[in-house]
Coordinates of C-alpha atoms in Angstrom, one line a residue:
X22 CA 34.9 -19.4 -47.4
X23 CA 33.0 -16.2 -46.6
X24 CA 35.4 -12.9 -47.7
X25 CA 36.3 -10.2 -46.0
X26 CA 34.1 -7.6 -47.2
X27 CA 31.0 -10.3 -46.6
X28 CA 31.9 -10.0 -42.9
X29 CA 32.6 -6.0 -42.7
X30 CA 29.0 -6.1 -44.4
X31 CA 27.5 -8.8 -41.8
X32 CA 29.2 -7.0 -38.6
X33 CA 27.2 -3.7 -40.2
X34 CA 24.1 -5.3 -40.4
X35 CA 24.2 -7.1 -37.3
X36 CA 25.2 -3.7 -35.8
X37 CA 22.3 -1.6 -37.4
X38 CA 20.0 -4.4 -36.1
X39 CA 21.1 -4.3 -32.5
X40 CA 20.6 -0.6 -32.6
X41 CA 17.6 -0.6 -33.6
X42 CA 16.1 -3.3 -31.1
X43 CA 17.8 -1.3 -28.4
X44 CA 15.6 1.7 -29.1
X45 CA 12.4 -0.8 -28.9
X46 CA 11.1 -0.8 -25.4
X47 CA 7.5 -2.9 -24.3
X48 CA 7.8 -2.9 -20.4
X49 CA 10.1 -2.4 -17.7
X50 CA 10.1 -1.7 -13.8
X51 CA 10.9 1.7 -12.3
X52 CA 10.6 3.5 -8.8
X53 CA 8.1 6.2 -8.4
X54 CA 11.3 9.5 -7.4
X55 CA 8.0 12.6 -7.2
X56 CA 4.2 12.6 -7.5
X57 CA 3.0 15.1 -9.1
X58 CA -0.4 16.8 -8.7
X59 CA -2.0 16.2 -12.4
X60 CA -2.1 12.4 -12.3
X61 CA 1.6 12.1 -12.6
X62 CA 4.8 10.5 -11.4
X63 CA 8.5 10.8 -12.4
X64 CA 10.1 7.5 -12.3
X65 CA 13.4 5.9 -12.7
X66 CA 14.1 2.6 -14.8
X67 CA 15.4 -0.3 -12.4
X68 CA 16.9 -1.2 -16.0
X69 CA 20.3 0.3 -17.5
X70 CA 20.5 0.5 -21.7
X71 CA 23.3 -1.0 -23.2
X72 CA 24.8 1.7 -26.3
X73 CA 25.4 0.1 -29.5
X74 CA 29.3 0.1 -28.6
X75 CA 28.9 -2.3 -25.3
X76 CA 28.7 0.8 -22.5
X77 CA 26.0 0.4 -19.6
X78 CA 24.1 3.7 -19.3
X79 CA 21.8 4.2 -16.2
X80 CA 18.2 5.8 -17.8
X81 CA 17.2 9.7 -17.4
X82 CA 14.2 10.2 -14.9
X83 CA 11.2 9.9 -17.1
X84 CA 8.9 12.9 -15.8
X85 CA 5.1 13.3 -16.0
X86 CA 4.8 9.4 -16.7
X87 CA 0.5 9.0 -16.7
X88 CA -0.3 6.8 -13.5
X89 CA -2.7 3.9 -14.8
X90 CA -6.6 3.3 -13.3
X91 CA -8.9 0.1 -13.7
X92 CA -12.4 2.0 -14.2
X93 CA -14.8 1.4 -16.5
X94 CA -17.9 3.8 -18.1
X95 CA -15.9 6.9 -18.3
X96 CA -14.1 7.0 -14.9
X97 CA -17.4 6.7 -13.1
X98 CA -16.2 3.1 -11.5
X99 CA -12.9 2.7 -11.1
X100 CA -10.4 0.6 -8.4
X101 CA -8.1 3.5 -7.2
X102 CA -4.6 3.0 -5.5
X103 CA -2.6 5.8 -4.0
X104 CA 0.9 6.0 -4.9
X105 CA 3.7 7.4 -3.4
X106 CA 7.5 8.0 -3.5
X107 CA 9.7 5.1 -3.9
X108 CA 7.2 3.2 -4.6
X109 CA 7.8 0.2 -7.1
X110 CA 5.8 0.0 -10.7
X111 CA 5.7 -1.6 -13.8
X112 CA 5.6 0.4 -16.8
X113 CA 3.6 -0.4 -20.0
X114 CA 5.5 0.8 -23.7
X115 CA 3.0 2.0 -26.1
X116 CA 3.3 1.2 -29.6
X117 CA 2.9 5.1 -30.7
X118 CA 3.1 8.5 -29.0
X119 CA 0.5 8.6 -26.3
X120 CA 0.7 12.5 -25.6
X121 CA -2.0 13.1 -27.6
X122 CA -4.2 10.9 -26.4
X123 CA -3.8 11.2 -22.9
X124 CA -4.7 15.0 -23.2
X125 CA -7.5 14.6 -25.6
X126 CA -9.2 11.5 -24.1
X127 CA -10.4 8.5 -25.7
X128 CA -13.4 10.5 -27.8
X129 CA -11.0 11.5 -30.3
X130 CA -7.8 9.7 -32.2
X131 CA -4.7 11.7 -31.5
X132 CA -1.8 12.5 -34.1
X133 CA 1.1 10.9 -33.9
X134 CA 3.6 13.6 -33.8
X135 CA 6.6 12.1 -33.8
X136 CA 7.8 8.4 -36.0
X137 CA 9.3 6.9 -32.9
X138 CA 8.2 3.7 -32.1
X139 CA 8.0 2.1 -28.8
X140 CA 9.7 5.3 -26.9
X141 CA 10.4 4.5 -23.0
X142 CA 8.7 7.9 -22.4
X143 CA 5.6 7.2 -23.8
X144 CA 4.3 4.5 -20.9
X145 CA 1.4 3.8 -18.1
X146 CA 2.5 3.3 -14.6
X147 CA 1.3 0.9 -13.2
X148 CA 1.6 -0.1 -9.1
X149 CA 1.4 -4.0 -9.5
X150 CA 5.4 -4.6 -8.7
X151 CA 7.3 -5.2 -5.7
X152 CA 10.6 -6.5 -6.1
X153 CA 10.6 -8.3 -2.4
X154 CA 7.4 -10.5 -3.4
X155 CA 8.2 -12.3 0.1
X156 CA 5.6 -9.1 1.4
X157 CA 2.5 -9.4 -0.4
X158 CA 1.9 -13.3 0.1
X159 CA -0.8 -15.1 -2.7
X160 CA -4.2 -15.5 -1.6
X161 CA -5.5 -19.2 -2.7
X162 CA -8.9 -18.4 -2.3
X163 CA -10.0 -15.0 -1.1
X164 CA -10.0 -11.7 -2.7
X165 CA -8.5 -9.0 -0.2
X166 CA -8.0 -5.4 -0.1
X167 CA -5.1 -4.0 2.8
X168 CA -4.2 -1.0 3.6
X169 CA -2.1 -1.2 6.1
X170 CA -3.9 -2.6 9.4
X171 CA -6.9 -2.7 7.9
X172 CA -8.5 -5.7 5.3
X173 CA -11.6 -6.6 3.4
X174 CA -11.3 -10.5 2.8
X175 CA -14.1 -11.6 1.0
X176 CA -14.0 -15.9 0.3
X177 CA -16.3 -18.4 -1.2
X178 CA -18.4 -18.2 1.8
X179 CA -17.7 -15.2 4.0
X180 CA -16.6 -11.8 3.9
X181 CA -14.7 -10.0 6.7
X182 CA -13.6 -6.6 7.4
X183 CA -11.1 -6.1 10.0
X184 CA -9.4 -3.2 11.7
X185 CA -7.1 -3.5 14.7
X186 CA -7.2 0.2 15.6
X187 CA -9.4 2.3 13.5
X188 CA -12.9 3.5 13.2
X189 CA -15.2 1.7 10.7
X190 CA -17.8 3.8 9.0
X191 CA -21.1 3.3 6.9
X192 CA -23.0 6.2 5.8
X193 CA -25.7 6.8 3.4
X194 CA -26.7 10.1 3.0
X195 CA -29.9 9.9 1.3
X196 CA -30.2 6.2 1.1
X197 CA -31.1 3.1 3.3
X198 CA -28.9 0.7 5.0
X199 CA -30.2 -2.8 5.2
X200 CA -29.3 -5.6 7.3
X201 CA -30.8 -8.7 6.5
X202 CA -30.0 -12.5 7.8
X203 CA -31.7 -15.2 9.3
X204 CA -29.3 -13.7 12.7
X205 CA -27.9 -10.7 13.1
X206 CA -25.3 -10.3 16.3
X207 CA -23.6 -7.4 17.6
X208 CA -21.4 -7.8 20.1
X209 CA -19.2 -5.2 22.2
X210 CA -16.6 -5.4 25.3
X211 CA -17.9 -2.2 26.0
X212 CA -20.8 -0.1 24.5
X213 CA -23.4 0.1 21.6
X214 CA -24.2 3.6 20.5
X215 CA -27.4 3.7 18.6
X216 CA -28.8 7.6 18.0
X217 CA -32.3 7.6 15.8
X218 CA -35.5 10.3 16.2
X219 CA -37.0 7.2 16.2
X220 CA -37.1 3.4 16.3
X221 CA -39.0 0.5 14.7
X222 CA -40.0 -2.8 15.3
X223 CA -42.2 -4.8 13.0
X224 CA -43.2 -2.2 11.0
X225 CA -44.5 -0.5 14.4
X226 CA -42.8 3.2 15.6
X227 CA -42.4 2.4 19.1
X228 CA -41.0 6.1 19.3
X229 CA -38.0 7.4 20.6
X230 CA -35.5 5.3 23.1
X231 CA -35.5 6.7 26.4

């Protein structure tokens, strides 16, 4: 038979416990409520917190949350998304303060400054959530890139770019732009446009086009 006193001390445990997992946080979704000029966004949690005593409390607006990239060799490639307001994210908790390190960059390790652990403040944005999944349908086998109208769909054996409305650019502006394939077709309902000081065929100028 387990006393009294064992189960004032088990309810105290069991309550310090709880606390303490409620302060943990590892990831959670939000909405993107301001986008701020420095590589920032304030978000919201999607998620209440439930206080030690049972009471549902809505999350403040974290503000200045850093807005995650995938680039590589110091920035110099990267994959950029915009982002705007009301936008859904996903939110990655790090293990220590990040504040440091996010102004310092990676060349040096930043100082904790604080002994909190897994703070909901100290998270990456990151725009890879949608809560109505029924919009962005899976692929099976092609990578694409949309933006709005517009797509790059590039497959095991063809890649496509399509636009219903807008203009479609190449430029180089010191380079070369090469075309190669066994055939090469352009086709047009109604013009092709081709400005040069000069032409070549073969390897022969032929000069300007009349």
């Amino acid at each position: 038979m387990v006393s009294g006193s064992n189960i004032s001390w088990k309810q105290a445990m069991d309550s310090h416990f709880k606390s303490a997992m409620l302060s943990i946080h590892t990831s959670f979704p939000a909405k993107v409520v301001a986008v701020n000029g420095d590589g920032t966004v304030n978000i919201q949690p999607l998620i209440n917190t439930v206080l030690s005593d049972g009471t549902i409390k809505e999350y403040d607006v974290i503000p200045s949350a850093r807005v995650g990239t995938l680039s590589t060799n110091g920035g110099k490639i990267s994959i950029r998304l915009p982002i705007y307001v009301d936008d859904e994210v996903w939110c990655q908790v790090s293990e220590r303060d990040i504040s440091g390190v996010v102004s310092q960059g990676s060349d040096s390790t930043a100082q904790n400054n604080v002994v909190d652990r897994f703070d909901i403040v100290d998270c990456i944005v990151t725009p890879i959530f949608n809560t109505d999944f029924t919009k962005l349908p899976i692929e099976l086998d092609k990578l694409e890139l949309h933006n709005e109208d517009n797509k790059i769909s590039i497959g095991n054996t063809s890649l496509d770019i399509y636009s219903e409305s807008s203009t479609i650019n190449i430029t180089s502006e010191s380079g070369v732009i090469t075309l190669k394939a066994p055939t090469v077709n352009i086709e047009s309902d109604v013009a092709i446009n081709l400005t040069t000081p000069s032409l070549t065929h073969n390897g022969v100028n032929i000069g300007v086009l009349p």
